Tab-separated table of C-alpha atoms in Angstrom:
chain	number	residue	atom	x	y	z
A	14	UNK	CA	-7.724	0.718	26.675
A	15	UNK	CA	-10.544	1.897	24.403
A	16	UNK	CA	-9.201	3.277	21.143
A	17	UNK	CA	-10.913	5.922	19.014
A	18	UNK	CA	-10.109	4.175	15.735
A	19	UNK	CA	-10.908	6.959	13.282
A	20	UNK	CA	-8.972	9.515	15.313
A	21	UNK	CA	-5.848	7.365	15.086
A	22	UNK	CA	-6.336	6.421	11.447
A	23	UNK	CA	-6.844	9.981	10.181
A	24	UNK	CA	-3.953	11.236	12.306
A	25	UNK	CA	-1.718	8.502	10.893
A	26	UNK	CA	-2.767	9.252	7.318
A	27	UNK	CA	-2.185	13.003	7.418
A	28	UNK	CA	1.052	12.715	9.402
A	29	UNK	CA	2.670	11.193	6.318
A	30	UNK	CA	0.442	12.398	3.462
A	31	UNK	CA	1.353	16.009	4.154
A	32	UNK	CA	4.944	15.190	3.220
A	33	UNK	CA	3.756	14.029	-0.196
A	34	UNK	CA	4.822	10.430	0.389
A	35	UNK	CA	2.212	7.681	0.522
A	36	UNK	CA	3.486	4.261	1.555
A	37	UNK	CA	2.192	1.549	-0.819
A	38	UNK	CA	2.541	-2.134	-1.472
A	39	UNK	CA	4.265	-3.289	-4.646
A	40	UNK	CA	0.838	-3.637	-6.235
A	41	UNK	CA	0.017	-0.012	-5.412
A	42	UNK	CA	-2.284	-0.430	-2.397
A	43	UNK	CA	-1.834	2.550	-0.029
A	44	UNK	CA	-0.853	1.550	3.512
A	45	UNK	CA	0.525	4.728	5.082
A	46	UNK	CA	-2.449	5.155	7.437
A	47	UNK	CA	-2.393	1.495	8.451
A	48	UNK	CA	1.341	1.634	9.116
A	49	UNK	CA	1.062	4.828	11.154
A	50	UNK	CA	-1.986	3.548	13.045
A	51	UNK	CA	-0.092	0.496	14.284
A	52	UNK	CA	2.843	2.672	15.352
A	53	UNK	CA	0.607	5.116	17.229
A	54	UNK	CA	-1.367	2.331	18.854
A	55	UNK	CA	1.603	0.263	19.934
A	56	UNK	CA	3.484	3.237	21.285
A	57	UNK	CA	0.551	3.866	23.634
A	58	UNK	CA	0.263	0.169	24.494
A	59	UNK	CA	3.939	-0.009	25.447
A	60	UNK	CA	3.669	3.140	27.540
A	61	UNK	CA	0.407	2.448	29.389
A	62	UNK	CA	0.486	-1.376	29.377
A	63	UNK	CA	-3.232	-2.179	29.148
A	64	UNK	CA	-4.295	-5.763	29.805
A	65	UNK	CA	-7.320	-5.443	27.494
A	66	UNK	CA	-7.920	-3.377	24.359
A	67	UNK	CA	-10.717	-2.659	21.881
A	68	UNK	CA	-11.113	-0.282	18.925
A	69	UNK	CA	-14.328	1.652	18.368
A	70	UNK	CA	-15.327	2.966	14.949
A	71	UNK	CA	-17.790	5.273	13.230
A	72	UNK	CA	-19.822	3.392	10.661
A	73	UNK	CA	-20.200	6.394	8.355
A	74	UNK	CA	-23.953	5.880	8.246
A	75	UNK	CA	-26.795	8.109	9.357
A	76	UNK	CA	-26.614	8.808	13.087
A	77	UNK	CA	-29.197	10.092	15.525
A	78	UNK	CA	-27.325	13.416	15.629
A	79	UNK	CA	-27.634	13.887	11.872
A	80	UNK	CA	-31.331	13.041	12.123
A	81	UNK	CA	-31.800	15.708	14.769
A	82	UNK	CA	-29.615	18.314	13.053
A	83	UNK	CA	-29.131	17.796	9.316
A	84	UNK	CA	-26.036	20.022	9.186
A	85	UNK	CA	-24.197	17.985	11.818
A	86	UNK	CA	-20.679	17.323	10.476
A	87	UNK	CA	-21.954	18.661	7.160
A	88	UNK	CA	-18.734	20.624	6.694
A	89	UNK	CA	-16.562	17.493	6.499
A	90	UNK	CA	-14.850	16.878	3.170
A	91	UNK	CA	-14.758	13.453	1.575
A	92	UNK	CA	-11.928	11.162	2.661
A	93	UNK	CA	-8.856	11.235	0.376
A	94	UNK	CA	-8.823	8.542	-2.285
A	95	UNK	CA	-5.660	6.992	-0.822
A	96	UNK	CA	-7.296	6.659	2.586
A	97	UNK	CA	-10.559	5.003	1.517
A	98	UNK	CA	-9.170	1.478	0.877
A	99	UNK	CA	-7.368	1.612	4.209
A	100	UNK	CA	-10.650	1.696	6.153
A	101	UNK	CA	-11.146	-2.014	5.485
A	102	UNK	CA	-7.449	-2.826	5.740
A	103	UNK	CA	-7.110	-1.451	9.259
A	104	UNK	CA	-9.991	-3.639	10.449
A	105	UNK	CA	-8.163	-6.661	9.077
A	106	UNK	CA	-4.966	-5.563	10.807
A	107	UNK	CA	-6.564	-5.029	14.219
A	108	UNK	CA	-8.360	-8.370	13.892
A	109	UNK	CA	-5.023	-10.049	13.159
A	110	UNK	CA	-3.767	-8.516	16.408
A	111	UNK	CA	-6.705	-10.015	18.288
A	112	UNK	CA	-8.243	-6.592	18.911
A	113	UNK	CA	-12.047	-6.457	18.526
A	114	UNK	CA	-13.565	-3.746	16.320
A	115	UNK	CA	-16.743	-2.332	17.850
A	116	UNK	CA	-19.464	-0.065	16.485
A	117	UNK	CA	-23.220	0.497	16.685
A	118	UNK	CA	-25.559	1.551	13.837
A	119	UNK	CA	-26.918	5.055	14.367
A	120	UNK	CA	-24.189	5.997	16.842
A	121	UNK	CA	-20.610	7.239	16.728
A	122	UNK	CA	-17.432	5.754	18.136
A	123	UNK	CA	-17.646	8.278	21.005
A	124	UNK	CA	-20.959	6.772	22.103
A	125	UNK	CA	-19.581	3.236	21.952
A	126	UNK	CA	-16.564	4.281	24.011
A	127	UNK	CA	-18.799	6.097	26.489
A	128	UNK	CA	-21.037	3.054	26.888
A	129	UNK	CA	-18.219	0.553	27.297
A	130	UNK	CA	-16.258	2.748	29.691
A	131	UNK	CA	-19.372	3.201	31.839
A	132	UNK	CA	-19.792	-0.566	32.063
A	133	UNK	CA	-16.143	-1.497	32.594
A	134	UNK	CA	-15.075	1.229	34.998
A	135	UNK	CA	-17.112	-0.484	37.726
A	136	UNK	CA	-14.509	-3.235	37.805
A	137	UNK	CA	-11.290	-1.847	36.319
A	138	UNK	CA	-9.345	1.220	35.323
A	139	UNK	CA	-10.208	2.439	31.817
A	140	UNK	CA	-7.988	4.402	29.428
A	141	UNK	CA	-9.435	6.161	26.373
A	142	UNK	CA	-6.962	6.881	23.565
A	143	UNK	CA	-8.104	9.667	21.250
A	144	UNK	CA	-7.349	13.100	19.851
A	145	UNK	CA	-10.909	14.312	20.433
A	146	UNK	CA	-11.376	16.719	23.341
A	147	UNK	CA	-15.126	15.942	23.395
A	148	UNK	CA	-14.118	12.744	25.196
A	149	UNK	CA	-13.078	14.768	28.251
A	150	UNK	CA	-16.689	14.571	29.420
A	151	UNK	CA	-16.052	10.852	30.100
A	152	UNK	CA	-13.276	11.444	32.630
A	153	UNK	CA	-13.937	10.201	36.151
A	154	UNK	CA	-12.103	8.540	39.030
A	155	UNK	CA	-11.795	5.228	37.109
A	156	UNK	CA	-11.560	6.552	33.533
A	157	UNK	CA	-8.698	8.638	32.129
A	158	UNK	CA	-8.676	10.204	28.672
A	159	UNK	CA	-5.336	10.141	26.856
A	160	UNK	CA	-5.239	12.971	24.320
A	161	UNK	CA	-2.702	12.401	21.559
A	162	UNK	CA	-0.592	15.453	20.821
A	163	UNK	CA	1.567	16.091	17.776
A	164	UNK	CA	4.161	13.408	17.104
A	165	UNK	CA	4.674	9.913	18.472
A	166	UNK	CA	4.836	9.402	22.215
A	167	UNK	CA	3.348	12.806	23.040
A	168	UNK	CA	0.273	12.522	25.255
A	169	UNK	CA	-1.709	14.457	27.809
A	170	UNK	CA	-3.560	12.308	30.317
A	171	UNK	CA	-6.741	13.775	31.777
A	172	UNK	CA	-8.012	12.742	35.181
A	173	UNK	CA	-10.713	14.745	37.001
A	174	UNK	CA	-7.955	16.516	38.918
A	175	UNK	CA	-5.925	17.434	35.848
A	176	UNK	CA	-9.042	18.535	33.950
A	177	UNK	CA	-9.917	20.883	36.790
A	178	UNK	CA	-6.316	22.095	37.015
A	179	UNK	CA	-6.029	22.844	33.306
A	180	UNK	CA	-9.527	23.953	32.317
A	181	UNK	CA	-11.146	24.627	35.710
A	182	UNK	CA	-14.123	22.544	34.610
A	183	UNK	CA	-15.668	19.241	35.651
A	184	UNK	CA	-16.296	16.561	33.001
A	185	UNK	CA	-20.016	17.361	32.970
A	186	UNK	CA	-19.248	21.051	32.386
A	187	UNK	CA	-17.403	20.180	29.160
A	188	UNK	CA	-20.859	19.447	27.696
A	189	UNK	CA	-22.284	22.762	28.919
A	190	UNK	CA	-19.317	24.651	27.499
A	191	UNK	CA	-19.813	23.009	24.078
A	192	UNK	CA	-23.554	23.746	24.238
A	193	UNK	CA	-22.782	27.436	24.570
A	194	UNK	CA	-19.852	27.821	22.176
A	195	UNK	CA	-20.774	25.120	19.652
A	196	UNK	CA	-18.263	23.039	17.735
A	197	UNK	CA	-16.905	24.162	14.377
A	198	UNK	CA	-15.483	20.722	13.646
A	199	UNK	CA	-18.836	18.988	14.164
A	200	UNK	CA	-20.657	21.944	12.600
A	201	UNK	CA	-23.159	22.883	15.266
A	202	UNK	CA	-23.294	26.532	16.301
A	203	UNK	CA	-24.161	26.756	19.981
A	204	UNK	CA	-25.254	30.274	20.913
A	205	UNK	CA	-24.379	32.744	18.181
A	206	UNK	CA	-21.829	35.265	19.402
A	207	UNK	CA	-20.605	33.266	22.395
A	208	UNK	CA	-17.087	31.911	22.115
A	209	UNK	CA	-14.993	29.649	24.302
A	210	UNK	CA	-13.830	32.337	26.711
A	211	UNK	CA	-17.357	33.523	27.521
A	212	UNK	CA	-18.710	29.962	27.601
A	213	UNK	CA	-16.107	28.866	30.161
A	214	UNK	CA	-16.694	31.981	32.263
A	215	UNK	CA	-20.447	31.388	32.368
A	216	UNK	CA	-20.157	27.696	33.187
A	217	UNK	CA	-17.621	28.335	35.939
A	218	UNK	CA	-19.778	31.069	37.458
A	219	UNK	CA	-23.177	29.388	37.263
A	220	UNK	CA	-22.261	25.712	37.193
A	221	UNK	CA	-24.338	24.507	34.253
A	222	UNK	CA	-26.685	25.528	31.457
A	223	UNK	CA	-29.566	25.275	33.943
A	224	UNK	CA	-27.722	27.516	36.367
A	225	UNK	CA	-27.118	30.083	33.643
A	226	UNK	CA	-30.765	30.097	32.573
A	227	UNK	CA	-31.874	30.501	36.189
A	228	UNK	CA	-29.683	33.588	36.489
A	229	UNK	CA	-30.349	35.364	33.202
A	230	UNK	CA	-31.142	38.583	35.058
A	231	UNK	CA	-27.576	38.621	36.410
A	232	UNK	CA	-25.926	38.371	32.980
A	233	UNK	CA	-24.771	41.353	30.974
A	234	UNK	CA	-27.532	42.606	28.647
A	235	UNK	CA	-25.495	41.546	25.597
A	236	UNK	CA	-24.928	37.960	26.746
A	237	UNK	CA	-28.500	37.598	27.988
A	238	UNK	CA	-29.862	38.771	24.659
A	239	UNK	CA	-27.702	36.273	22.760
A	240	UNK	CA	-28.816	33.356	24.911
A	241	UNK	CA	-32.490	34.273	24.833
A	242	UNK	CA	-32.358	34.611	21.045
A	243	UNK	CA	-30.785	31.156	20.659
A	244	UNK	CA	-32.425	29.060	23.399
A	245	UNK	CA	-33.544	26.283	21.055
A	246	UNK	CA	-30.072	25.975	19.521
A	247	UNK	CA	-28.501	26.026	22.981
A	248	UNK	CA	-30.519	22.987	24.013
A	249	UNK	CA	-29.999	21.263	20.669
A	250	UNK	CA	-26.243	21.858	20.793
A	251	UNK	CA	-26.152	20.389	24.267
A	252	UNK	CA	-27.844	17.226	23.051
A	253	UNK	CA	-25.436	16.988	20.121
A	254	UNK	CA	-22.437	17.485	22.412
A	255	UNK	CA	-23.517	14.791	24.876
A	256	UNK	CA	-21.940	11.376	24.429
A	257	UNK	CA	-24.611	8.704	24.818
A	258	UNK	CA	-23.610	5.991	27.264
A	259	UNK	CA	-26.391	3.441	26.755
A	260	UNK	CA	-25.969	2.251	23.171
A	261	UNK	CA	-26.336	-1.316	21.852
A	262	UNK	CA	-22.705	-2.315	21.760
A	263	UNK	CA	-21.358	-5.446	23.439
A	264	UNK	CA	-17.823	-5.774	24.725
A	265	UNK	CA	-16.743	-8.747	26.809
A	266	UNK	CA	-13.466	-8.740	28.683
A	267	UNK	CA	-12.481	-12.142	27.320
A	268	UNK	CA	-12.531	-10.981	23.695
A	269	UNK	CA	-10.553	-7.847	24.588
A	270	UNK	CA	-7.701	-9.606	26.361
A	271	UNK	CA	-4.474	-8.412	24.750
A	272	UNK	CA	-2.854	-11.644	23.597
A	273	UNK	CA	-0.925	-11.504	20.332
A	274	UNK	CA	-0.978	-14.362	17.855
A	275	UNK	CA	2.423	-14.259	16.180
A	276	UNK	CA	1.382	-16.247	13.135
A	277	UNK	CA	-1.770	-14.235	12.400
A	278	UNK	CA	0.029	-10.914	12.758
A	279	UNK	CA	3.039	-11.932	10.702
A	280	UNK	CA	0.847	-13.274	7.912
A	281	UNK	CA	-1.220	-10.080	7.660
A	282	UNK	CA	1.751	-7.748	8.022
A	283	UNK	CA	3.681	-9.615	5.332
A	284	UNK	CA	0.653	-9.432	3.034
A	285	UNK	CA	0.546	-5.636	3.451
A	286	UNK	CA	4.340	-5.344	3.288
A	287	UNK	CA	4.604	-3.744	6.713
A	288	UNK	CA	6.361	-6.652	8.418
A	289	UNK	CA	9.035	-4.280	9.734
A	290	UNK	CA	6.453	-3.482	12.420
A	291	UNK	CA	6.579	-7.061	13.712
A	292	UNK	CA	9.718	-6.370	15.718
A	293	UNK	CA	8.047	-3.383	17.376
A	294	UNK	CA	5.253	-5.690	18.530
A	295	UNK	CA	7.767	-8.309	19.635
A	296	UNK	CA	6.380	-10.725	17.096
A	297	UNK	CA	8.608	-13.286	15.376
A	298	UNK	CA	8.584	-13.852	11.617
A	299	UNK	CA	7.432	-17.283	10.479
């Protein structure tokens, strides 16, 4: 199981912060995101029973996408003050659980997950735990994407068959759809004036961006005009939407073997005053 760390951490933070209550230690250190992260993670572990697990993280540094398009994710607001100290804390917690934390300078967690899944799926089934629908492009016969829905224990598991059933698209066509419609969350525009409905229709009809461009004369005058006016952004958006699967990140199966160390977990959880989670993990208190 490859875990999209930031997706879980932000989800865990806002799930409780929106109620106005922030869990803290006696000394005032916020731990609500850490606490929720462990609950989300372990719920999925208990349900899907992976033998190996790793967490992938964004480093928050300049990425190749930002270098190519300066406005990429430029609409994101700064992390809440109560969340910032929990970025380091969650790394300590996952390490105490024996779960490696993986990242690569210049790339995002998506790219690390894409690279590792490409390497591992040759020998084993791979599960990707995330809330990010961009990851659907990674689905294949050995890799399933588990999309977290609202609340604990609420998931939608995408295989190639289910992706086709629900969206009538192949994994590769997810990229073409995003190239056309853009992504408001990541702040790249795609083709101005083309939304999801039109993007899906075009991709289904012509197969890919290349297929669409080869058949411009068959498009409605309005859609053709929009695409021709935004060709450069169409190609740029496609590059931004594509998860890179050859990044310098190393993940060995031995270090990812899920084997809990009771003493390490109990010590860290007691330090952060979240030891009530030990019983959920089946870990004894020393």
